């Protein structure tokens, strides 16, 4: 027998962070919601596999403490985060070179706009070089490895450029001519060695786009966030973020294992769970699932991502640093000893090394060889724990890219997700907030919609 139809104000299809953030805002405004998730667990791409005491993220999302939505989204202001060491470590010529590290005392000042400018101007001004254990100086490079960022003068230029970017207001950034990121890097007045040795690998890691075909406006926003904050991850795994949002909703709001097969502005029909009547429907799925439920909705192309997790008896690097490969001599774009960043992700006495590849799963021996070079150690005793591949991990953002694609399809029907803003955690959360404001405005709850807008 068919289950009787139930009634709520808003049905949200998809329990990723965009849908959950929208649900939280709607609940706060007094709107009843039902969040339907086809998968057996919430989170979407922000999910974590638990294996023998290890907590393994399926997609290597990097967050930043400068993300405004981590402060503005209700329920996330208390989310515990683990930060990486300031800046990054860039591997070049057998050495690790620290870049993007603010000088002592600049972090506290960086809380203000003027302080952010002061802190960012110090970036890359005096990178430290680390000798890797077990490596040998490459022939023909003399006694000192050259920093991949260039000479001290080049590094000073980079620091000034990042300082200006950190102090620039977002509307001014968005008014710049829009190019591809690769094209824009040639117009910023920085030496080619600095661009190739630092900015290219950094932006590839932050954008998930090794060819840097992403809109330069998106790249400017991401690089501005890097200059103003610290890279970070949620404590215990990426799934801590959606779990925190879901825990703040009334019991029974989120329903897993419920697949929506047909939607309209007033009903959602599910596979085997009856029909839900409502006043509005918000699609918060991935771009492909949204296009299947709403034929005609534009679906972007995607950047594929593969994440490999290894464990080792001892950590190959004893600091919570993000490691980039300036020479790009292998498939790994960036890597980190995640057990040093967040000890909760590995059992005591075991190291967890997480590496991200922008593309399909590579041959594992090739990955081990590159990681051995990057960390300057043998990987013979490392064990591969898991390989997670998502062919649709990052929606592409080529120019021209609309940073605020419409979330309102028509009155009563809405869509949100990282494919409506920027393809980042910040973009997904922001689109959820935009969709919630649009729903409330159409429902006539304008005081709540205005309050959400003011908070953003």
Tab-separated table of C-alpha atoms in Angstrom:
chain	number	residue	atom	x	y	z
A	1	UNK	CA	0.000	0.000	0.000
A	2	UNK	CA	1.155	3.539	-0.725
A	3	UNK	CA	2.090	5.500	2.340
A	4	UNK	CA	-0.124	8.530	2.930
A	5	UNK	CA	1.313	11.851	1.819
A	6	UNK	CA	2.755	14.028	4.549
A	7	UNK	CA	3.009	17.803	4.672
A	8	UNK	CA	5.950	20.093	5.504
A	9	UNK	CA	6.802	23.630	4.508
A	10	UNK	CA	10.014	22.875	2.599
A	11	UNK	CA	11.509	19.632	1.281
A	12	UNK	CA	15.272	19.730	0.757
A	13	UNK	CA	16.634	17.031	-1.538
A	14	UNK	CA	20.230	16.270	-0.590
A	15	UNK	CA	21.940	16.246	2.815
A	16	UNK	CA	25.259	17.758	1.807
A	17	UNK	CA	26.549	20.883	3.483
A	18	UNK	CA	24.601	23.217	1.171
A	19	UNK	CA	21.275	21.545	1.954
A	20	UNK	CA	21.985	21.193	5.662
A	21	UNK	CA	23.030	24.821	6.024
A	22	UNK	CA	19.831	25.893	4.249
A	23	UNK	CA	17.779	23.603	6.506
A	24	UNK	CA	19.353	25.117	9.615
A	25	UNK	CA	18.507	28.652	8.487
A	26	UNK	CA	14.934	27.694	7.573
A	27	UNK	CA	14.417	25.912	10.907
A	28	UNK	CA	15.716	28.968	12.756
A	29	UNK	CA	13.086	31.034	10.915
A	30	UNK	CA	10.323	28.667	12.092
A	31	UNK	CA	9.885	26.823	8.800
A	32	UNK	CA	9.332	23.056	8.977
A	33	UNK	CA	11.659	21.079	6.717
A	34	UNK	CA	12.378	17.519	5.626
A	35	UNK	CA	15.852	16.755	4.294
A	36	UNK	CA	15.945	13.680	2.043
A	37	UNK	CA	19.221	11.905	1.334
A	38	UNK	CA	19.382	8.978	-1.083
A	39	UNK	CA	22.669	7.679	0.339
A	40	UNK	CA	22.833	5.777	3.633
A	41	UNK	CA	24.763	8.644	5.262
A	42	UNK	CA	24.750	12.426	5.101
A	43	UNK	CA	27.519	14.696	3.868
A	44	UNK	CA	27.780	14.039	0.132
A	45	UNK	CA	31.405	14.666	-0.854
A	46	UNK	CA	32.155	15.794	2.701
A	47	UNK	CA	32.246	12.192	3.903
A	48	UNK	CA	34.792	10.158	5.833
A	49	UNK	CA	35.502	6.426	5.774
A	50	UNK	CA	36.412	4.748	9.061
A	51	UNK	CA	38.883	1.889	8.619
A	52	UNK	CA	40.796	0.136	11.414
A	53	UNK	CA	40.840	3.254	13.529
A	54	UNK	CA	41.800	5.558	10.637
A	55	UNK	CA	39.459	8.326	9.482
A	56	UNK	CA	39.887	8.764	5.732
A	57	UNK	CA	38.313	11.662	3.827
A	58	UNK	CA	36.955	10.701	0.432
A	59	UNK	CA	37.755	14.091	-1.104
A	60	UNK	CA	40.757	16.103	0.027
A	61	UNK	CA	38.887	19.343	0.785
A	62	UNK	CA	41.070	22.117	2.181
A	63	UNK	CA	39.272	24.730	4.251
A	64	UNK	CA	40.551	28.118	5.382
A	65	UNK	CA	40.059	29.886	8.682
A	66	UNK	CA	39.253	32.959	6.578
A	67	UNK	CA	36.088	31.378	5.115
A	68	UNK	CA	33.299	33.799	6.150
A	69	UNK	CA	30.630	31.067	6.050
A	70	UNK	CA	32.379	29.096	8.798
A	71	UNK	CA	31.518	32.006	11.087
A	72	UNK	CA	28.188	33.052	9.580
A	73	UNK	CA	26.486	29.669	9.176
A	74	UNK	CA	24.458	28.892	12.305
A	75	UNK	CA	25.869	25.889	14.112
A	76	UNK	CA	29.367	26.074	12.612
A	77	UNK	CA	30.801	28.819	14.786
A	78	UNK	CA	31.910	26.179	17.301
A	79	UNK	CA	33.169	23.632	14.743
A	80	UNK	CA	36.610	22.460	15.947
A	81	UNK	CA	39.306	22.886	13.303
A	82	UNK	CA	42.925	21.779	12.997
A	83	UNK	CA	45.177	24.200	11.177
A	84	UNK	CA	48.164	23.439	8.994
A	85	UNK	CA	51.490	25.084	9.721
A	86	UNK	CA	51.590	28.655	8.367
A	87	UNK	CA	52.175	28.761	4.636
A	88	UNK	CA	53.165	25.623	2.749
A	89	UNK	CA	56.269	23.517	2.097
A	90	UNK	CA	57.318	23.531	-1.557
A	91	UNK	CA	59.595	20.713	-2.749
A	92	UNK	CA	62.284	21.667	-5.247
A	93	UNK	CA	65.759	20.302	-6.003
A	94	UNK	CA	65.684	17.796	-3.150
A	95	UNK	CA	64.693	20.306	-0.471
A	96	UNK	CA	61.524	21.557	1.177
A	97	UNK	CA	61.205	25.343	1.139
A	98	UNK	CA	58.706	27.104	3.366
A	99	UNK	CA	56.632	29.736	1.584
A	100	UNK	CA	53.696	31.895	2.590
A	101	UNK	CA	54.641	32.006	6.275
A	102	UNK	CA	53.777	35.289	8.047
A	103	UNK	CA	56.356	36.796	10.352
A	104	UNK	CA	55.979	36.359	14.139
A	105	UNK	CA	53.366	38.655	15.609
A	106	UNK	CA	51.442	39.186	12.393
A	107	UNK	CA	48.680	36.636	13.091
A	108	UNK	CA	47.050	38.610	15.875
A	109	UNK	CA	47.197	41.789	13.856
A	110	UNK	CA	45.745	39.951	10.884
A	111	UNK	CA	42.295	39.958	12.463
A	112	UNK	CA	41.755	43.469	11.157
A	113	UNK	CA	41.912	44.563	7.522
A	114	UNK	CA	45.062	46.563	8.207
A	115	UNK	CA	46.562	43.652	10.097
A	116	UNK	CA	45.766	41.295	7.217
A	117	UNK	CA	47.699	43.603	4.925
A	118	UNK	CA	50.681	43.645	7.298
A	119	UNK	CA	50.622	39.868	7.718
A	120	UNK	CA	50.275	39.131	4.028
A	121	UNK	CA	53.099	41.486	3.091
A	122	UNK	CA	55.348	39.278	5.205
A	123	UNK	CA	54.407	36.161	3.221
A	124	UNK	CA	57.272	34.501	1.374
A	125	UNK	CA	59.688	37.214	2.548
A	126	UNK	CA	62.097	34.829	4.272
A	127	UNK	CA	61.291	31.190	3.414
A	128	UNK	CA	63.134	28.546	5.363
A	129	UNK	CA	64.761	25.611	3.626
A	130	UNK	CA	64.565	22.087	5.065
A	131	UNK	CA	67.051	19.366	4.261
A	132	UNK	CA	65.248	16.092	3.711
A	133	UNK	CA	66.637	13.037	5.488
A	134	UNK	CA	67.826	10.325	3.161
A	135	UNK	CA	68.121	12.541	0.079
A	136	UNK	CA	71.222	13.624	-1.798
A	137	UNK	CA	72.032	16.887	-3.487
A	138	UNK	CA	71.189	16.651	-7.145
A	139	UNK	CA	74.175	16.914	-9.521
A	140	UNK	CA	74.860	20.335	-10.975
A	141	UNK	CA	73.045	22.394	-8.330
A	142	UNK	CA	75.991	23.488	-6.205
A	143	UNK	CA	75.965	23.660	-2.449
A	144	UNK	CA	72.669	25.481	-2.000
A	145	UNK	CA	69.260	24.588	-3.374
A	146	UNK	CA	67.584	27.605	-4.907
A	147	UNK	CA	64.197	28.476	-3.409
A	148	UNK	CA	61.479	27.795	-5.996
A	149	UNK	CA	60.042	31.270	-5.315
A	150	UNK	CA	63.151	32.954	-6.771
A	151	UNK	CA	65.606	35.449	-5.323
A	152	UNK	CA	64.996	37.472	-2.137
A	153	UNK	CA	63.845	40.346	-4.347
A	154	UNK	CA	61.402	38.034	-6.141
A	155	UNK	CA	60.103	36.850	-2.779
A	156	UNK	CA	59.609	40.422	-1.633
A	157	UNK	CA	57.591	41.122	-4.777
A	158	UNK	CA	55.443	38.085	-4.052
A	159	UNK	CA	54.890	39.278	-0.483
A	160	UNK	CA	53.784	42.700	-1.688
A	161	UNK	CA	51.433	41.165	-4.263
A	162	UNK	CA	49.808	38.940	-1.653
A	163	UNK	CA	49.597	41.884	0.717
A	164	UNK	CA	47.723	43.956	-1.811
A	165	UNK	CA	45.414	41.033	-2.529
A	166	UNK	CA	44.675	40.482	1.163
A	167	UNK	CA	43.770	44.133	1.662
A	168	UNK	CA	41.600	44.444	-1.459
A	169	UNK	CA	37.855	44.397	-0.884
A	170	UNK	CA	35.933	41.639	-2.681
A	171	UNK	CA	33.885	43.974	-4.952
A	172	UNK	CA	37.123	45.427	-6.314
A	173	UNK	CA	38.472	41.943	-7.017
A	174	UNK	CA	35.317	41.032	-8.888
A	175	UNK	CA	35.605	44.171	-11.009
A	176	UNK	CA	38.963	43.061	-12.456
A	177	UNK	CA	39.081	41.837	-16.074
A	178	UNK	CA	38.241	38.141	-16.129
A	179	UNK	CA	40.778	35.765	-17.667
A	180	UNK	CA	41.772	32.200	-17.034
A	181	UNK	CA	43.989	31.832	-13.972
A	182	UNK	CA	46.927	30.754	-16.147
A	183	UNK	CA	46.550	33.877	-18.307
A	184	UNK	CA	46.118	36.181	-15.332
A	185	UNK	CA	49.343	34.958	-13.693
A	186	UNK	CA	51.293	36.329	-16.650
A	187	UNK	CA	49.884	39.829	-16.090
A	188	UNK	CA	50.635	40.270	-12.375
A	189	UNK	CA	54.238	41.417	-12.721
A	190	UNK	CA	55.768	38.449	-10.893
A	191	UNK	CA	58.853	36.537	-12.094
A	192	UNK	CA	58.177	33.349	-13.988
A	193	UNK	CA	60.138	31.314	-11.431
A	194	UNK	CA	57.878	32.590	-8.643
A	195	UNK	CA	54.773	31.793	-10.678
A	196	UNK	CA	55.916	28.295	-11.644
A	197	UNK	CA	57.555	27.415	-8.338
A	198	UNK	CA	54.910	28.643	-5.917
A	199	UNK	CA	51.699	30.129	-7.315
A	200	UNK	CA	50.923	27.411	-9.871
A	201	UNK	CA	51.206	24.446	-7.476
A	202	UNK	CA	49.438	26.374	-4.707
A	203	UNK	CA	46.491	27.407	-6.880
A	204	UNK	CA	46.242	23.936	-8.408
A	205	UNK	CA	45.873	22.551	-4.883
A	206	UNK	CA	43.310	25.151	-3.804
A	207	UNK	CA	41.241	25.050	-7.018
A	208	UNK	CA	41.538	21.356	-7.919
A	209	UNK	CA	42.504	22.502	-11.405
A	210	UNK	CA	46.035	21.582	-12.567
A	211	UNK	CA	45.667	23.388	-15.916
A	212	UNK	CA	44.518	26.596	-14.148
A	213	UNK	CA	41.692	27.178	-16.596
A	214	UNK	CA	39.555	28.476	-13.701
A	215	UNK	CA	38.274	32.054	-13.771
A	216	UNK	CA	40.889	34.488	-12.474
A	217	UNK	CA	38.234	36.071	-10.250
A	218	UNK	CA	37.747	32.787	-8.421
A	219	UNK	CA	41.521	32.354	-8.139
A	220	UNK	CA	41.852	35.859	-6.686
A	221	UNK	CA	39.211	35.075	-4.060
A	222	UNK	CA	40.888	31.793	-3.131
A	223	UNK	CA	44.363	33.328	-2.988
A	224	UNK	CA	43.022	36.232	-0.926
A	225	UNK	CA	41.624	33.712	1.552
A	226	UNK	CA	45.004	31.973	1.723
A	227	UNK	CA	46.736	35.286	2.459
A	228	UNK	CA	44.245	36.237	5.184
A	229	UNK	CA	43.910	32.923	7.033
A	230	UNK	CA	45.286	29.438	7.664
A	231	UNK	CA	44.537	26.235	5.785
A	232	UNK	CA	42.635	23.847	8.026
A	233	UNK	CA	40.484	20.706	8.272
A	234	UNK	CA	37.655	19.700	10.651
A	235	UNK	CA	38.738	17.635	13.642
A	236	UNK	CA	38.067	13.929	13.081
A	237	UNK	CA	37.376	14.144	9.357
A	238	UNK	CA	35.436	16.111	6.767
A	239	UNK	CA	32.165	14.513	7.889
A	240	UNK	CA	32.356	16.504	11.142
A	241	UNK	CA	31.076	19.555	9.256
A	242	UNK	CA	27.785	18.066	7.956
A	243	UNK	CA	27.373	16.129	11.208
A	244	UNK	CA	27.548	19.376	13.182
A	245	UNK	CA	24.892	20.958	10.970
A	246	UNK	CA	22.602	17.908	11.143
A	247	UNK	CA	22.888	17.643	14.929
A	248	UNK	CA	21.426	21.143	15.283
A	249	UNK	CA	18.220	20.166	13.444
A	250	UNK	CA	15.169	18.614	15.161
A	251	UNK	CA	15.192	14.793	15.314
A	252	UNK	CA	13.657	13.233	12.225
A	253	UNK	CA	14.372	16.197	9.968
A	254	UNK	CA	17.122	14.381	8.042
A	255	UNK	CA	16.117	11.073	6.462
A	256	UNK	CA	18.757	8.898	4.811
A	257	UNK	CA	18.070	6.166	2.272
A	258	UNK	CA	15.196	8.163	0.767
A	259	UNK	CA	15.591	8.817	-2.958
A	260	UNK	CA	13.583	11.566	-4.657
A	261	UNK	CA	12.519	10.542	-8.160
A	262	UNK	CA	10.252	13.435	-9.154
A	263	UNK	CA	9.860	16.988	-7.901
A	264	UNK	CA	7.540	19.926	-8.443
A	265	UNK	CA	7.000	23.160	-6.572
A	266	UNK	CA	4.462	21.450	-4.296
A	267	UNK	CA	5.404	17.758	-4.067
A	268	UNK	CA	8.299	15.359	-3.937
A	269	UNK	CA	7.735	11.776	-4.989
A	270	UNK	CA	10.154	9.236	-3.544
A	271	UNK	CA	11.129	5.695	-4.444
A	272	UNK	CA	9.298	3.518	-1.943
A	273	UNK	CA	8.644	6.170	0.713
A	274	UNK	CA	5.518	7.821	-0.597
A	275	UNK	CA	4.881	11.403	-1.549
A	276	UNK	CA	5.627	14.518	0.469
A	277	UNK	CA	3.559	17.616	-0.047
A	278	UNK	CA	5.094	20.974	0.652
A	279	UNK	CA	5.096	24.670	-0.112
A	280	UNK	CA	8.602	24.722	-1.613
A	281	UNK	CA	11.285	22.307	-2.839
A	282	UNK	CA	15.008	22.978	-2.660
A	283	UNK	CA	17.403	20.771	-4.649
A	284	UNK	CA	20.717	20.582	-2.790
A	285	UNK	CA	22.254	17.639	-4.640
A	286	UNK	CA	25.274	17.507	-6.898
A	287	UNK	CA	24.972	19.132	-10.305
A	288	UNK	CA	24.256	15.867	-12.151
A	289	UNK	CA	21.489	14.760	-9.781
A	290	UNK	CA	19.919	18.221	-9.894
A	291	UNK	CA	19.879	18.146	-13.720
A	292	UNK	CA	18.235	14.712	-13.671
A	293	UNK	CA	15.419	15.974	-11.444
A	294	UNK	CA	15.100	19.272	-13.307
A	295	UNK	CA	15.675	18.609	-17.030
A	296	UNK	CA	17.081	21.692	-18.695
A	297	UNK	CA	19.188	22.720	-15.714
A	298	UNK	CA	22.701	23.351	-17.001
A	299	UNK	CA	25.277	20.820	-15.820
A	300	UNK	CA	28.939	21.877	-15.734
A	301	UNK	CA	31.956	19.789	-16.585
A	302	UNK	CA	34.041	18.500	-13.692
A	303	UNK	CA	37.610	18.109	-12.477
A	304	UNK	CA	38.243	14.528	-11.262
A	305	UNK	CA	40.078	13.973	-7.980
A	306	UNK	CA	41.695	10.881	-6.485
A	307	UNK	CA	42.719	10.698	-2.825
A	308	UNK	CA	45.202	8.079	-1.616
A	309	UNK	CA	45.705	7.264	2.047
A	310	UNK	CA	48.867	5.506	3.241
A	311	UNK	CA	49.978	4.531	6.715
A	312	UNK	CA	53.552	4.224	7.911
A	313	UNK	CA	55.214	3.105	11.156
A	314	UNK	CA	56.667	6.591	11.604
A	315	UNK	CA	55.644	9.986	10.211
A	316	UNK	CA	57.867	11.051	7.301
A	317	UNK	CA	57.421	14.683	8.386
A	318	UNK	CA	56.823	15.739	11.971
A	319	UNK	CA	54.916	18.955	11.430
A	320	UNK	CA	51.393	19.698	10.185
A	321	UNK	CA	52.461	21.049	6.805
A	322	UNK	CA	50.934	20.937	3.334
A	323	UNK	CA	53.587	19.781	0.848
A	324	UNK	CA	53.519	20.897	-2.795
A	325	UNK	CA	55.676	19.619	-5.660
A	326	UNK	CA	57.071	22.611	-7.573
A	327	UNK	CA	58.684	20.290	-10.126
A	328	UNK	CA	55.470	18.286	-10.709
A	329	UNK	CA	57.436	15.071	-11.211
A	330	UNK	CA	54.551	12.725	-10.575
A	331	UNK	CA	50.772	12.532	-10.266
A	332	UNK	CA	50.508	13.857	-6.667
A	333	UNK	CA	49.487	17.527	-6.524
A	334	UNK	CA	49.787	17.915	-2.755
A	335	UNK	CA	50.261	15.719	0.289
A	336	UNK	CA	50.330	15.961	4.073
A	337	UNK	CA	50.961	13.779	7.092
A	338	UNK	CA	47.367	14.121	8.270
A	339	UNK	CA	48.057	12.439	11.598
A	340	UNK	CA	50.325	15.415	12.389
A	341	UNK	CA	47.637	17.899	11.303
A	342	UNK	CA	44.819	16.093	13.139
A	343	UNK	CA	45.881	13.259	15.480
A	344	UNK	CA	42.254	12.119	15.739
A	345	UNK	CA	42.487	10.689	12.222
A	346	UNK	CA	44.902	7.854	13.032
A	347	UNK	CA	45.397	5.309	15.832
A	348	UNK	CA	48.143	6.037	18.327
A	349	UNK	CA	51.557	5.081	17.021
A	350	UNK	CA	50.560	5.104	13.336
A	351	UNK	CA	51.108	7.814	10.732
A	352	UNK	CA	48.487	8.719	8.141
A	353	UNK	CA	49.716	10.255	4.880
A	354	UNK	CA	47.015	11.669	2.612
A	355	UNK	CA	47.854	12.580	-0.984
A	356	UNK	CA	45.674	14.197	-3.657
A	357	UNK	CA	45.858	13.528	-7.405
A	358	UNK	CA	43.998	15.697	-9.909
A	359	UNK	CA	42.847	12.952	-12.229
A	360	UNK	CA	42.045	9.223	-12.329
A	361	UNK	CA	43.721	6.754	-9.962
A	362	UNK	CA	47.417	6.505	-10.932
A	363	UNK	CA	49.709	3.508	-10.651
A	364	UNK	CA	50.519	3.155	-6.964
A	365	UNK	CA	54.269	2.537	-7.467
A	366	UNK	CA	54.435	5.857	-9.286
A	367	UNK	CA	52.772	7.558	-6.325
A	368	UNK	CA	55.150	5.886	-3.857
A	369	UNK	CA	58.171	6.974	-5.876
A	370	UNK	CA	57.020	10.595	-5.883
A	371	UNK	CA	56.132	10.568	-2.178
A	372	UNK	CA	59.549	9.115	-1.432
A	373	UNK	CA	61.137	12.090	-3.187
A	374	UNK	CA	58.868	14.633	-1.539
A	375	UNK	CA	59.412	13.344	1.986
A	376	UNK	CA	62.999	12.163	1.462
A	377	UNK	CA	62.398	8.695	2.813
A	378	UNK	CA	61.759	5.111	1.764
A	379	UNK	CA	58.119	4.118	1.288
A	380	UNK	CA	58.779	0.360	1.266
A	381	UNK	CA	57.098	-0.143	4.651
A	382	UNK	CA	54.100	2.037	3.854
A	383	UNK	CA	50.706	0.402	3.525
A	384	UNK	CA	48.011	1.630	1.159
A	385	UNK	CA	44.798	1.976	3.155
A	386	UNK	CA	42.338	3.282	0.571
A	387	UNK	CA	41.965	4.975	-2.798
A	388	UNK	CA	38.951	7.226	-3.261
A	389	UNK	CA	38.141	8.530	-6.734
A	390	UNK	CA	35.418	10.997	-7.680
A	391	UNK	CA	35.156	11.846	-11.387
A	392	UNK	CA	32.879	14.791	-10.525
A	393	UNK	CA	34.691	16.146	-7.496
A	394	UNK	CA	35.049	19.807	-8.525
A	395	UNK	CA	32.675	21.612	-10.924
A	396	UNK	CA	34.761	23.562	-13.425
A	397	UNK	CA	34.717	27.362	-13.256
A	398	UNK	CA	36.101	28.681	-16.565
A	399	UNK	CA	35.736	32.344	-17.511
A	400	UNK	CA	33.247	33.854	-17.718
A	401	UNK	CA	32.013	32.363	-14.455
A	402	UNK	CA	28.903	33.576	-12.655
A	403	UNK	CA	29.850	33.550	-8.977
A	404	UNK	CA	26.204	33.872	-7.979
A	405	UNK	CA	24.206	31.673	-10.330
A	406	UNK	CA	20.455	31.963	-9.634
A	407	UNK	CA	19.131	29.686	-6.893
A	408	UNK	CA	15.476	30.403	-7.673
A	409	UNK	CA	14.129	28.420	-10.636
A	410	UNK	CA	10.572	29.616	-10.065
A	411	UNK	CA	8.400	30.368	-7.062
A	412	UNK	CA	8.491	27.245	-4.906
A	413	UNK	CA	11.414	25.553	-6.685
A	414	UNK	CA	15.060	26.276	-5.850
A	415	UNK	CA	18.541	24.799	-6.311
A	416	UNK	CA	21.807	25.254	-4.409
A	417	UNK	CA	25.270	23.709	-4.155
A	418	UNK	CA	28.882	24.461	-5.004
A	419	UNK	CA	27.904	24.428	-8.692
A	420	UNK	CA	25.854	27.619	-8.063
A	421	UNK	CA	28.678	29.668	-6.485
A	422	UNK	CA	32.339	28.688	-6.265
A	423	UNK	CA	33.415	25.045	-6.224
A	424	UNK	CA	34.572	25.211	-2.607
A	425	UNK	CA	33.181	24.501	0.845
A	426	UNK	CA	32.708	28.257	1.207
A	427	UNK	CA	30.723	28.322	-2.043
A	428	UNK	CA	28.473	25.430	-1.029
A	429	UNK	CA	27.644	26.997	2.343
A	430	UNK	CA	27.050	30.398	0.783
A	431	UNK	CA	24.688	29.009	-1.850
A	432	UNK	CA	22.684	27.290	0.890
A	433	UNK	CA	22.277	30.624	2.635
A	434	UNK	CA	21.222	32.349	-0.593
A	435	UNK	CA	18.637	29.652	-1.276
A	436	UNK	CA	17.227	29.892	2.261
A	437	UNK	CA	16.814	33.665	1.887
A	438	UNK	CA	15.025	33.198	-1.438
A	439	UNK	CA	12.668	30.565	0.002
A	440	UNK	CA	11.801	32.741	3.008
A	441	UNK	CA	11.184	35.780	0.837
A	442	UNK	CA	8.782	33.835	-1.415
A	443	UNK	CA	7.005	32.410	1.634
A	444	UNK	CA	6.476	35.939	2.885
A	445	UNK	CA	8.734	35.535	5.921
A	446	UNK	CA	10.644	38.691	5.146
A	447	UNK	CA	11.871	39.526	8.639
A	448	UNK	CA	13.776	36.247	8.817
A	449	UNK	CA	15.090	36.620	5.268
A	450	UNK	CA	16.300	40.126	6.075
A	451	UNK	CA	17.990	38.894	9.253
A	452	UNK	CA	19.840	36.147	7.329
A	453	UNK	CA	20.934	38.698	4.730
A	454	UNK	CA	22.232	41.045	7.429
A	455	UNK	CA	24.158	38.226	9.099
A	456	UNK	CA	25.846	37.429	5.771
